[in-house]
Coordinates of C-alpha atoms in Angstrom, one line a residue:
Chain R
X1 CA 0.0 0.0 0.0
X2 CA 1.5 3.1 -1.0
X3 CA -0.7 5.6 0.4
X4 CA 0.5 4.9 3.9
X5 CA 0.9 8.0 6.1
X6 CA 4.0 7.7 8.0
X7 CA 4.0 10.6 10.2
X8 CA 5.6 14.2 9.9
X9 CA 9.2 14.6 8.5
X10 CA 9.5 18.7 8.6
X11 CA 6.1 19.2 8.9
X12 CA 5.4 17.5 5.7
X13 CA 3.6 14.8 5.5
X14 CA 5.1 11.6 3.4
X15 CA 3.2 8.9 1.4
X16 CA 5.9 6.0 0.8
X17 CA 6.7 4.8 -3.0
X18 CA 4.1 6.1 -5.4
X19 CA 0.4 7.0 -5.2
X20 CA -1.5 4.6 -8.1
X21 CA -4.9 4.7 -8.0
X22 CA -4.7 0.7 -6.8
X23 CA -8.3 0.0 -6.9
X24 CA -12.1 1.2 -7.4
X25 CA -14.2 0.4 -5.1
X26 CA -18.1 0.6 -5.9
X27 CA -21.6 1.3 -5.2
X28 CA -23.9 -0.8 -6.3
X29 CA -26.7 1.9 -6.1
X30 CA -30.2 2.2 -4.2
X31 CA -31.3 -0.6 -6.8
X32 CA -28.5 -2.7 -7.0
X33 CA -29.3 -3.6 -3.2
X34 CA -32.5 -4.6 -3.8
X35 CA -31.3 -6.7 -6.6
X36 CA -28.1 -8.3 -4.9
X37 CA -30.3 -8.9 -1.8
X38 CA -32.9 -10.4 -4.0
X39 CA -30.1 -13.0 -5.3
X40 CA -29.2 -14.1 -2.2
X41 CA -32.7 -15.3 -1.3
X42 CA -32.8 -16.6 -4.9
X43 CA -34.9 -13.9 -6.4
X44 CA -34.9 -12.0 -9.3
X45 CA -35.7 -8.7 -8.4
X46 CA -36.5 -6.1 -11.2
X47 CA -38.5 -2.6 -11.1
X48 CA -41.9 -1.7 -13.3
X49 CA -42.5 1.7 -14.6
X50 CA -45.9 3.1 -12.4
X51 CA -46.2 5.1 -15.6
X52 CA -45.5 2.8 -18.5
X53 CA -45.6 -0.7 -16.9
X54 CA -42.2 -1.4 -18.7
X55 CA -40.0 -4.1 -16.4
X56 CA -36.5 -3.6 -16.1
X57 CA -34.1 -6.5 -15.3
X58 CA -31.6 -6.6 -13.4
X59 CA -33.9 -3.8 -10.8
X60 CA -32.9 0.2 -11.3
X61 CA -34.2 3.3 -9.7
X62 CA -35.9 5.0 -12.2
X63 CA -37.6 4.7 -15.8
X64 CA -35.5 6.0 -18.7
X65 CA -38.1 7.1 -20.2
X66 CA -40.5 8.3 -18.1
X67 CA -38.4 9.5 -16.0
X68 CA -40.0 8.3 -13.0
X69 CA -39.4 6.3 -10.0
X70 CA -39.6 2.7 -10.4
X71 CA -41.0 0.0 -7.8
X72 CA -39.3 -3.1 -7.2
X73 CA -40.9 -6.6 -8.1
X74 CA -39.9 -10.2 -8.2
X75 CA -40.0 -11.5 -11.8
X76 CA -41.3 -14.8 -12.6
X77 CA -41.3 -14.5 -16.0
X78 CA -39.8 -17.4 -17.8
X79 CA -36.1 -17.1 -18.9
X80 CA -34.4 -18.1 -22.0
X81 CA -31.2 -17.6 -24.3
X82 CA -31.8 -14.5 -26.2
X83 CA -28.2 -14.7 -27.8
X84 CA -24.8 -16.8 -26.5
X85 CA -21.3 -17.0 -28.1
X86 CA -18.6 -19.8 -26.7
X87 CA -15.2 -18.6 -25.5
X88 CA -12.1 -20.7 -26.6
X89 CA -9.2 -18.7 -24.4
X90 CA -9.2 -16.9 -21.5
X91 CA -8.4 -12.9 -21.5
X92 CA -4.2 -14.1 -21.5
X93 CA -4.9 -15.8 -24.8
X94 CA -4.4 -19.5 -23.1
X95 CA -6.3 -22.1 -25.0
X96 CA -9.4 -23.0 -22.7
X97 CA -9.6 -26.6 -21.7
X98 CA -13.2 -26.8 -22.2
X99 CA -15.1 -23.8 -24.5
X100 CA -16.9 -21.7 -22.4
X101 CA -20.6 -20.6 -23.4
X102 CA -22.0 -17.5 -22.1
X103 CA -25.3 -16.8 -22.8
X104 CA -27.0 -13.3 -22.2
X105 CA -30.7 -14.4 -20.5
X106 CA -33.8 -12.7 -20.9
X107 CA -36.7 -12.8 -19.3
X108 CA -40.2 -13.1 -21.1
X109 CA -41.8 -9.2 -21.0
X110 CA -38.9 -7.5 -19.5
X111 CA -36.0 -5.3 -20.4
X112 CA -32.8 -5.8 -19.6
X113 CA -30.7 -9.0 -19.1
X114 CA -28.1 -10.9 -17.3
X115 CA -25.4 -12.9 -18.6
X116 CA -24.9 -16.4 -17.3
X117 CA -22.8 -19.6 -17.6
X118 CA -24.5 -22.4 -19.6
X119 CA -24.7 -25.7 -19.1
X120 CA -26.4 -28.3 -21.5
X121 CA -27.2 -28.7 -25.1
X122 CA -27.4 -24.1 -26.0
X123 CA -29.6 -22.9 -28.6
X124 CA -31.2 -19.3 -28.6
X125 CA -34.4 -19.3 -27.5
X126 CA -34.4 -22.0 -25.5
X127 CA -36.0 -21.7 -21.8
X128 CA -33.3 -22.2 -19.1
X129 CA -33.4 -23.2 -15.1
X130 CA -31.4 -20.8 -13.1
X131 CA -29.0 -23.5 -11.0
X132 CA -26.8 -20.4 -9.2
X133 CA -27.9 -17.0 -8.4
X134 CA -25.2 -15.3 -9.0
X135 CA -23.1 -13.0 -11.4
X136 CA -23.0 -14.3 -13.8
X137 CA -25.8 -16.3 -13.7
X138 CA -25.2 -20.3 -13.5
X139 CA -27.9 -21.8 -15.7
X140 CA -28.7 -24.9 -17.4
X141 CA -31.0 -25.2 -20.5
X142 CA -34.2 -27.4 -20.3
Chain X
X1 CA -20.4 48.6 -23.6
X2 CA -22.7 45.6 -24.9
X3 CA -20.6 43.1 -27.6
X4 CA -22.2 42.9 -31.0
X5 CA -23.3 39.7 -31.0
X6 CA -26.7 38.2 -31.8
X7 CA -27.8 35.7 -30.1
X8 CA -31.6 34.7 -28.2
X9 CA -31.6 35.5 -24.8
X10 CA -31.4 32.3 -22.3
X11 CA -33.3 31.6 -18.9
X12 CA -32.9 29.2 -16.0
X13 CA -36.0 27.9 -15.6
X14 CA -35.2 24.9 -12.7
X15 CA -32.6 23.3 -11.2
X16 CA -31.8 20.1 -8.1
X17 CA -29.1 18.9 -6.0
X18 CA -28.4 15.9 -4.6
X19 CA -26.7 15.4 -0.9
X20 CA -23.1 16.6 -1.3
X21 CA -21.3 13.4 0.6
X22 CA -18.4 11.0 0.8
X23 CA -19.3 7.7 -0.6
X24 CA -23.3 7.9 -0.9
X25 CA -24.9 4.1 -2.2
X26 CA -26.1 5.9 -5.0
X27 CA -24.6 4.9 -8.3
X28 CA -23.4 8.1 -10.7
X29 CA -26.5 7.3 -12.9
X30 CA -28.7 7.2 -9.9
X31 CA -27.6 10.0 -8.6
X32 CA -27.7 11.8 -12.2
X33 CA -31.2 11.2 -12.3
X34 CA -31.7 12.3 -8.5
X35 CA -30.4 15.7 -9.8
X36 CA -32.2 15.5 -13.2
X37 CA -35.9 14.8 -11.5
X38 CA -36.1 17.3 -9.2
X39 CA -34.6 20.2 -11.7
X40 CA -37.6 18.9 -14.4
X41 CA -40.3 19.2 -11.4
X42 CA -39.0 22.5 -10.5
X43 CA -39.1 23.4 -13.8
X44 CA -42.4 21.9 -14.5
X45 CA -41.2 20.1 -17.6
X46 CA -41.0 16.3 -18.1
X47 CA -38.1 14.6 -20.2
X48 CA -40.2 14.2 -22.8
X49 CA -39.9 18.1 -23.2
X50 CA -36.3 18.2 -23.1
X51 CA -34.8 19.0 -27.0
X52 CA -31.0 18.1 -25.9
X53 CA -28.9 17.3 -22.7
X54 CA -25.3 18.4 -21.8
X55 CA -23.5 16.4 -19.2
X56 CA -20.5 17.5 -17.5
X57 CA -18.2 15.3 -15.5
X58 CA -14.6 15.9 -14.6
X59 CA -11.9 12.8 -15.5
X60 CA -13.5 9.4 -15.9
X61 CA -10.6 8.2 -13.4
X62 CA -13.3 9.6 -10.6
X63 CA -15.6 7.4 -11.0
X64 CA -14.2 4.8 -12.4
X65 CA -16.2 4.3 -15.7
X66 CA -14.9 4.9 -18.9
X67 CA -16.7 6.8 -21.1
X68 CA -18.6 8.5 -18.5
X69 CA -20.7 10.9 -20.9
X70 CA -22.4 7.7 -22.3
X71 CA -23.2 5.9 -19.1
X72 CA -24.3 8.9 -17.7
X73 CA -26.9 9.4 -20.5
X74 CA -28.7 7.1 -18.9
X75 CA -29.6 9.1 -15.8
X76 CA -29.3 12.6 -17.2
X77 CA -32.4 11.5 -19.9
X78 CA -29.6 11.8 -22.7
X79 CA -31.2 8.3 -24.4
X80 CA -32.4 9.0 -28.2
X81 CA -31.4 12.7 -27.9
X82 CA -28.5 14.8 -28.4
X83 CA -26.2 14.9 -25.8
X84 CA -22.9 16.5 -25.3
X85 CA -20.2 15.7 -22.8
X86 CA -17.8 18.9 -21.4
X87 CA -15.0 18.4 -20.0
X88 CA -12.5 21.3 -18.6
X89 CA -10.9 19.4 -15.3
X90 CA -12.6 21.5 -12.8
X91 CA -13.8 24.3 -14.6
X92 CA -16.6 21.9 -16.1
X93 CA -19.4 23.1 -13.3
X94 CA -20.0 26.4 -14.9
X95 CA -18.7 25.0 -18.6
X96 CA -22.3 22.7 -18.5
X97 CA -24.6 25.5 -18.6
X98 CA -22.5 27.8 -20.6
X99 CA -22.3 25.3 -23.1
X100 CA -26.2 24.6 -22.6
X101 CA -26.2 28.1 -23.1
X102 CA -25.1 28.0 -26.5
X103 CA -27.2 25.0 -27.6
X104 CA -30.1 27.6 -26.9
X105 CA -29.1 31.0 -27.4
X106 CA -27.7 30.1 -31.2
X107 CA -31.4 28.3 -31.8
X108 CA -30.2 24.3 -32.4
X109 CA -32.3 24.2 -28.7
X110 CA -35.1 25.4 -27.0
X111 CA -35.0 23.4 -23.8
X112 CA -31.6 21.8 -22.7
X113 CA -31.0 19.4 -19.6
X114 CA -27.8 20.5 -18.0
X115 CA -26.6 17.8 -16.1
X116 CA -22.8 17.5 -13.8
X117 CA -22.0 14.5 -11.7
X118 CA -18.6 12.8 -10.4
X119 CA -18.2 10.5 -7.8
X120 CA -14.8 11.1 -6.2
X121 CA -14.9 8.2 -3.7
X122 CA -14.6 5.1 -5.7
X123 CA -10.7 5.6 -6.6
X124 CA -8.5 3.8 -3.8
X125 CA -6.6 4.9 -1.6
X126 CA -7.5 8.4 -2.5
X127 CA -8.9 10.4 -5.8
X128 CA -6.0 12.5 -5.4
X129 CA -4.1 9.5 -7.3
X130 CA -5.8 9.8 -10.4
X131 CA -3.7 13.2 -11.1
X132 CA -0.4 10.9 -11.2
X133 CA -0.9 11.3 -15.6
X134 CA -1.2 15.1 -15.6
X135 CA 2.2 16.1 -15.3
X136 CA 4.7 16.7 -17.0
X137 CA 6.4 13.0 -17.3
X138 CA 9.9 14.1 -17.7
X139 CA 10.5 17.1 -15.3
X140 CA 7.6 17.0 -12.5
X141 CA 6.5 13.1 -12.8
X142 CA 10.0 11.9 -11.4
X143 CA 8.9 13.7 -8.0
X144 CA 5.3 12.0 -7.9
X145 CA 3.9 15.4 -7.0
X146 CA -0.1 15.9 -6.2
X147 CA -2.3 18.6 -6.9
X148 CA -1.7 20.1 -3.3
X149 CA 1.8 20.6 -3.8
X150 CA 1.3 22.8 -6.7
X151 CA -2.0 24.4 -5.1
X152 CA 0.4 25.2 -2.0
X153 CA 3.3 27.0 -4.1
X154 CA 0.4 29.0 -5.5
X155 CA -1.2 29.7 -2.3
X156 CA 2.9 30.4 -0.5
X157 CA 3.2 32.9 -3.4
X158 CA 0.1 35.1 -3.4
X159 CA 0.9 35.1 0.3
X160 CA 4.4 36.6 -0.2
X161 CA 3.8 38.7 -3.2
X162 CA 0.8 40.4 -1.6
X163 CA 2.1 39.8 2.3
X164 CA -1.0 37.9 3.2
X165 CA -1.1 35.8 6.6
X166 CA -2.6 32.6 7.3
X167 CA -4.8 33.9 9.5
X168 CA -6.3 35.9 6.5
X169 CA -6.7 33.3 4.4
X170 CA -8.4 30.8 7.1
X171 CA -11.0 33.0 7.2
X172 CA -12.6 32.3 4.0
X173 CA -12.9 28.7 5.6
X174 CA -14.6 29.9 8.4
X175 CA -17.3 32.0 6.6
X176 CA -17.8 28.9 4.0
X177 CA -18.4 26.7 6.7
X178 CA -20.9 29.0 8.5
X179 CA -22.7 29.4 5.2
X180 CA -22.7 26.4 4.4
X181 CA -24.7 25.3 8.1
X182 CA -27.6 27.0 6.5
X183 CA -27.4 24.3 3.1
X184 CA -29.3 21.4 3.1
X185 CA -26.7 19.8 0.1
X186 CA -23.8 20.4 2.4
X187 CA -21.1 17.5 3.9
X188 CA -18.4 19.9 5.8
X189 CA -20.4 22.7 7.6
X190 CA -19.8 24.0 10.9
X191 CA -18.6 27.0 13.3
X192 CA -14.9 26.9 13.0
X193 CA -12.6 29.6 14.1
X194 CA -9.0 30.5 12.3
X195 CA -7.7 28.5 15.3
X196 CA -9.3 25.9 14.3
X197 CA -7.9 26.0 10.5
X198 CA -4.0 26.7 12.0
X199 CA -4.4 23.7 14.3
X200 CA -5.8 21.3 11.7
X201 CA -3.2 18.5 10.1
X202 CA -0.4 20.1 7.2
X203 CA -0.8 18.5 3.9
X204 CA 1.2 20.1 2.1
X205 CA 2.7 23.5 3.7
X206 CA 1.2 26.4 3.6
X207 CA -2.2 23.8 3.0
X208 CA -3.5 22.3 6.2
X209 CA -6.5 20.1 6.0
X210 CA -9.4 23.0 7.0
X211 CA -7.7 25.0 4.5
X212 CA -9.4 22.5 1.6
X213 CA -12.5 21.1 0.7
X214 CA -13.6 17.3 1.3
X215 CA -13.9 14.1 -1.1
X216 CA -18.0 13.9 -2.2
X217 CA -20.0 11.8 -4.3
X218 CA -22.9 14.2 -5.6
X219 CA -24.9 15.7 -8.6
X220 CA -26.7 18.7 -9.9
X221 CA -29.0 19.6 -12.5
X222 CA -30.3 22.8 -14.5
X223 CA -33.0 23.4 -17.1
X224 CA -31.8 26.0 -18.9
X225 CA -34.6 27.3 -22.0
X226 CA -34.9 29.7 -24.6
X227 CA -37.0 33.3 -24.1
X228 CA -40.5 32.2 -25.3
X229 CA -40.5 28.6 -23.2
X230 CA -39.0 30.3 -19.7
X231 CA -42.1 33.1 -20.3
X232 CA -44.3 29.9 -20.8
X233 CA -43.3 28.1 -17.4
X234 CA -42.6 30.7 -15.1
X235 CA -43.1 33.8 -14.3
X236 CA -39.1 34.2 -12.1
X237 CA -37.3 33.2 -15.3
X238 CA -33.4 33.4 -14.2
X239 CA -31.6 35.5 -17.4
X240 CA -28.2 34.1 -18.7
X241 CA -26.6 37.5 -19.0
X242 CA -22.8 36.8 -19.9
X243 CA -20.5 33.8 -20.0
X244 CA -16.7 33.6 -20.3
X245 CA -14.1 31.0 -20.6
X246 CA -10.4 31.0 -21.1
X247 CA -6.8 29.3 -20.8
X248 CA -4.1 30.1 -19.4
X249 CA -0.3 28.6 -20.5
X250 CA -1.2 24.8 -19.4
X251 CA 3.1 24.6 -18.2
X252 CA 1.6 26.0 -14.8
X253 CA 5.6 26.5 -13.9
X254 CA 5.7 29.7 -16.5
X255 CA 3.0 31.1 -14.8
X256 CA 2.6 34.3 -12.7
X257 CA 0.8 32.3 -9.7
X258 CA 0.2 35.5 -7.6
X259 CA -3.0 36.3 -10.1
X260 CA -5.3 34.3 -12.0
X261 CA -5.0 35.6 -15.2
X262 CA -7.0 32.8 -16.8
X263 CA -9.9 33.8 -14.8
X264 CA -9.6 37.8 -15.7
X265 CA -10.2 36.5 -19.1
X266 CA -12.7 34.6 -18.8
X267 CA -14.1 37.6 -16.5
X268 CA -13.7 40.1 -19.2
X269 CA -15.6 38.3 -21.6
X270 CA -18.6 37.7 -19.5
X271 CA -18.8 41.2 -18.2
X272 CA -18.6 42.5 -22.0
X273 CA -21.3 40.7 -22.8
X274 CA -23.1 41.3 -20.1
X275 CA -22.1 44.9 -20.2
X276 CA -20.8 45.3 -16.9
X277 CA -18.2 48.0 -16.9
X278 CA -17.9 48.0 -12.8
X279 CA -18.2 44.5 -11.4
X280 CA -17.2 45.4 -7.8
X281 CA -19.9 47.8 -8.0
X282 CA -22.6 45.9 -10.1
X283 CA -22.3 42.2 -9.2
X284 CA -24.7 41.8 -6.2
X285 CA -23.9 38.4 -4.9
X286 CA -20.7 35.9 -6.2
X287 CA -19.6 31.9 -6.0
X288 CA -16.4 31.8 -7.2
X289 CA -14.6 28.1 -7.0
X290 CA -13.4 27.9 -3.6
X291 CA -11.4 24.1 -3.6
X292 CA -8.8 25.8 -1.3
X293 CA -9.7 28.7 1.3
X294 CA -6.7 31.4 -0.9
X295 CA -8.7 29.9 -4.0
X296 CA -11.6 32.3 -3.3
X297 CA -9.6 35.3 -2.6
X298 CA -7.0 34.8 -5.4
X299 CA -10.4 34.0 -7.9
X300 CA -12.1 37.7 -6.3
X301 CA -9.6 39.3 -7.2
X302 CA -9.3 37.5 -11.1
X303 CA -13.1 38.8 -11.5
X304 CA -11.9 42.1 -10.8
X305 CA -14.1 42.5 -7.9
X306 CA -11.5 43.0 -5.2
X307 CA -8.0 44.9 -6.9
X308 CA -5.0 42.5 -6.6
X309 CA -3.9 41.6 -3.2
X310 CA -6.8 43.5 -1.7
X311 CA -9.3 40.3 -1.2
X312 CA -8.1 39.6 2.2
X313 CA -8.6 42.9 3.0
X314 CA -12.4 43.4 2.1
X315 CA -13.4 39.9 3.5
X316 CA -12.1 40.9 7.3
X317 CA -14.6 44.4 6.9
X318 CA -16.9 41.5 6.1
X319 CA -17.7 42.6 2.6
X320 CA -18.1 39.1 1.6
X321 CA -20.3 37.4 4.4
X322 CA -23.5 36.3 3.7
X323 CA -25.2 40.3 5.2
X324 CA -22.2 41.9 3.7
X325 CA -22.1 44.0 0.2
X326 CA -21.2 41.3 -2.1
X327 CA -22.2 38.0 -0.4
X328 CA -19.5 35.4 -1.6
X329 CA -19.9 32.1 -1.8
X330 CA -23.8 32.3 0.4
X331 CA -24.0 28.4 -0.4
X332 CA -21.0 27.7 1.5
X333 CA -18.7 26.7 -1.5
X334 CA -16.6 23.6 -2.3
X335 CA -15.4 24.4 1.2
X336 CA -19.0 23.8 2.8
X337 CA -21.0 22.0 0.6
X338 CA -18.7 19.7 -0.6
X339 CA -16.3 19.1 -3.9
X340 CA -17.8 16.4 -6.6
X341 CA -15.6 18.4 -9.3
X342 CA -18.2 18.9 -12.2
X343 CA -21.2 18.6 -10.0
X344 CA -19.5 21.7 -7.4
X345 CA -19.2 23.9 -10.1
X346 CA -23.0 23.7 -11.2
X347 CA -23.9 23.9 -7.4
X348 CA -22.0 27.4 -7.4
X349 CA -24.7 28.1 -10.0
X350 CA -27.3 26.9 -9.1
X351 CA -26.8 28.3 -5.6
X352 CA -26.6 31.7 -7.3
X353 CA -30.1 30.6 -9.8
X354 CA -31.7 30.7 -6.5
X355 CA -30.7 33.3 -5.0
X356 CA -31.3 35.5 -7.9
X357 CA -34.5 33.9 -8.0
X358 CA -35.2 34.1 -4.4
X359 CA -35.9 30.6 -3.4
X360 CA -32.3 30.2 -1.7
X361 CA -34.3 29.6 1.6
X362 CA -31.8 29.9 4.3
X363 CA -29.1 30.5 2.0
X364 CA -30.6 33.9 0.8
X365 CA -28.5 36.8 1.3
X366 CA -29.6 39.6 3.2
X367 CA -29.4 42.5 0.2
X368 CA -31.7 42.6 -3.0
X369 CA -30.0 40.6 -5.3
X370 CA -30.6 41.7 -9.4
X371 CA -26.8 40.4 -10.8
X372 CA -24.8 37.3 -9.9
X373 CA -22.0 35.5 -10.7
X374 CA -20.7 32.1 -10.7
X375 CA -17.0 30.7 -11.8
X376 CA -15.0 28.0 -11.8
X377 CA -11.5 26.1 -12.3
X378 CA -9.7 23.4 -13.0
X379 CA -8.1 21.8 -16.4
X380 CA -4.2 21.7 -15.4
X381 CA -5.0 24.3 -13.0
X382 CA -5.2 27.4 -16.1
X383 CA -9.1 27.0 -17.1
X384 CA -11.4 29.1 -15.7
X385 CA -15.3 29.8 -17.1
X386 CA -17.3 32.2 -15.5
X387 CA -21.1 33.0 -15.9
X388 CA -23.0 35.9 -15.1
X389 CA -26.9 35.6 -14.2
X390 CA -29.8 38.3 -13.8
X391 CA -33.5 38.1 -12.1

């Protein structure tokens, strides 16, 4: 840590080494609570529009278009590969042992998404069973 | 003497804070948003209503996101319209409603979302870090300086050139903080006493740690319209009279450090178009960017309100408190309310929106108030933009 304070030396105060910016830490937002909270009890927690009806997945705050507060729900919608591609190497460039697929999940009448991990046999459109609630999503196609 | 340009005239027509604090749960879209709402109700316009948006935030490193103007849009009700991003380092506050003024007063706009956020908390240990890339990397980046040191040869140098104490300059911290007890936005208010301010920890000398302004998380948010919709809306339309903006020589090492230059240009060309030939005598109430307590003196006497040197001088005879002739800084300033770079800068004007308007609640200055100004700085320490309101 380079940001250590170690005391006065002529009335000057001294960080050792270098200051780096050595991390972000982050917020996840008034919404992002209720939506990690939700995934811990195994929820899915989104937020309809009281103007528009529209559902957001994962939850946020407000409506972008109307502008207005939103109110958090639990989705039960059905969810189901709206697109996936398969990973070969990892972000080094080493050859994965076994392809990885990712698949962004939808929910049926919502907006929004999450990506998840697939297992079984992958094919857009397909309904899937959420296995691990999680980022990303652990799923498995039914 | 009035410039010759042509141009339609410009009103503030609403405007909303959020809470000016260290690490709020908000995200910068959230807060965005916060900000963007309550400037549309005060308003009385939806987002539907709203032509364009211009969002100001200060380096991405704040916050952490790359590309901040995009994921902002989100929040600041920039999706499927125009939006613009402005980014002059500090000086970006007042840069978001000049540059909304501009959308509006050459006619591309007729109602324009002004929108500043920055979340200084997320960089670790400290947002000072994310200056480590804005020097200059073969003679100042070997001594891994910070923003202090060079705010603190400034500050040692106005002192000496124009033989100003400590004790002269703390004071500005002291009346910041007072004003800023009667702000419901503020993080750092209180009843301090220059004793207080020489006792506090040394940074960097002659900078001790009540001599600056704290790390916040916040936003604000202006609707800023053209003549026929502000006559439509409300009948307290806020006039953009003038705005200015300049740059000093960016090697700050050249520079005379005793006197903001950058700021007496961006001064000039605010008051020309605003035709004031007087500012001491015509500007009724002031926010200039107060990061550092000397900040506010040194930046009085760049908009030619106080002569050089003489700041000091006129804030002990209490010219500058909140019941004195030209209240300065009535929100409580950076120093108060709190420092989210972009979003403190559009506070200073908002702050004086209200006041001009008369809805500054406890924040209202004593006097009448007809003419006001808000400024602020930043870039590599040489940018300055300045904008002059009237009721």
């Amino acid at each position: 840590m380079s940001w250590d304070k170690i005391g006065y030396e002529d009335k000057l105060l001294v960080w050792n080494e270098i200051m780096e910016a050595e991390e972000y830490v982050y917020t996840v937002g008034v919404a992002g609570e209720e939506f990690f909270k939700g995934l811990k009890e195994k929820r899915i927690v989104g937020s309809k529009c009281p103007k528009c009806g529209k559902v957001y997945v994962p939850a946020r705050l407000y409506c972008e278009d109307c502008f207005i507060k939103t109110e958090f729900i639990n989705i039960t919608s059905k969810p189901y590969i709206y697109t996936y591609t398969i990973i070969y190497a990892d972000e080094n460039g080493n050859k994965l042992e076994k392809p990885q697929v990712v698949a962004l999940v939808r929910f049926e009448n919502t907006n929004g998404g999450l990506l998840a991990f697939v297992e079984g046999e992958v094919e857009i459109g397909k309904e899937v069973e959420i296995l691990e609630y999680k980022i990303p999503l652990i799923v498995r196609v039914k | 003497m009035k410039s010759n340009l042509y141009f339609r005239r410009v009103a503030v027509i609403g405007a909303g804070l959020t809470l000016f604090r260290r690490r709020l749960l908000e995200t910068p879209q959230e807060l965005a948003w916060e900000a963007s709402r309550k400037a549309l109700d005060e308003a009385g316009l939806d987002l539907k209503d709203i032509d364009c948006v211009v969002i100001g935030s200060a380096p991405d490193a704040f916050d952490g996101v790359h590309m901040k103007g995009e994921y902002l849009a989100h929040g600041s009700g920039g999706i499927r319209r125009m939006v613009t991003r402005v980014f002059v380092g500090g000086a970006t506050g007042v840069m978001v409603p000049i540059t909304a003024w501009y959308h509006v007063a050459s006619g591309l706009c007729q109602k324009v979302l002004a929108v500043a956020e920055e979340k200084m908390s997320p960089a670790r240990p400290h947002p000072q870090s994310v200056f480590r890339y804005i020097w200059d990397p073969i003679t100042e980046k070997p001594l891994n300086p910070n923003l202090i040191w060079i705010f603190a040869m400034e500050m040692h140098r106005y002192m000496y050139v124009n033989k100003i104490s400590k004790e002269e300059i703390a004071l500005v911290s002291v009346k910041n903080k007072r004003n800023a007890l009667n702000n419901p936005y503020a993080q750092a208010a209180g009843n301090i006493t220059v004793d207080d301010v020489l006792k506090s920890e040394i940074l960097v000398w002659p900078v001790q740690l009540l001599d600056t302004s704290p790390v916040s998380d916040g936003a604000a948010a202006m609707v800023i319209v053209s003549e026929d919709i502000a006559r439509r809306y409300t009948d307290t339309p806020v006039w953009i009279e003038g705005v200015g903006w300049a740059l000093d020589n960016t090697e700050w090492t050249g520079r005379e450090l005793t006197y903001p230059r950058y700021l007496e240009y961006a001064a000039r060309m605010a008051y020309k178009m605003a035709a004031i030939e007087r500012p001491s005598k015509e500007i009724d109430v002031i926010e200039p960017y107060d990061p550092f307590d000397y900040k506010e003196l040194h930046h009085i006497e760049g908009l030619m309100i106080a002569k050089r040197g003489e700041a000091p001088k006129l804030l002990k005879e209490g010219v500058f408190d909140i019941d004195g002739d030209i209240p300065s800084s009535p929100s409580g300033g950076l120093l108060g309310v709190g420092n989210p770079i972009a979003a403190a800068g559009l506070m200073k004007t908002i702050s004086i929106y209200w006041q001009l308007k008369g809805t500054a609640g406890k924040m209202q200055v004593k006097k009448p108030v007809h003419t006001g100004l808000a400024q602020a700085w930043g870039d590599l320490m040489q940018a300055s933009t300045v904008i002059v309101m009237r009721n």
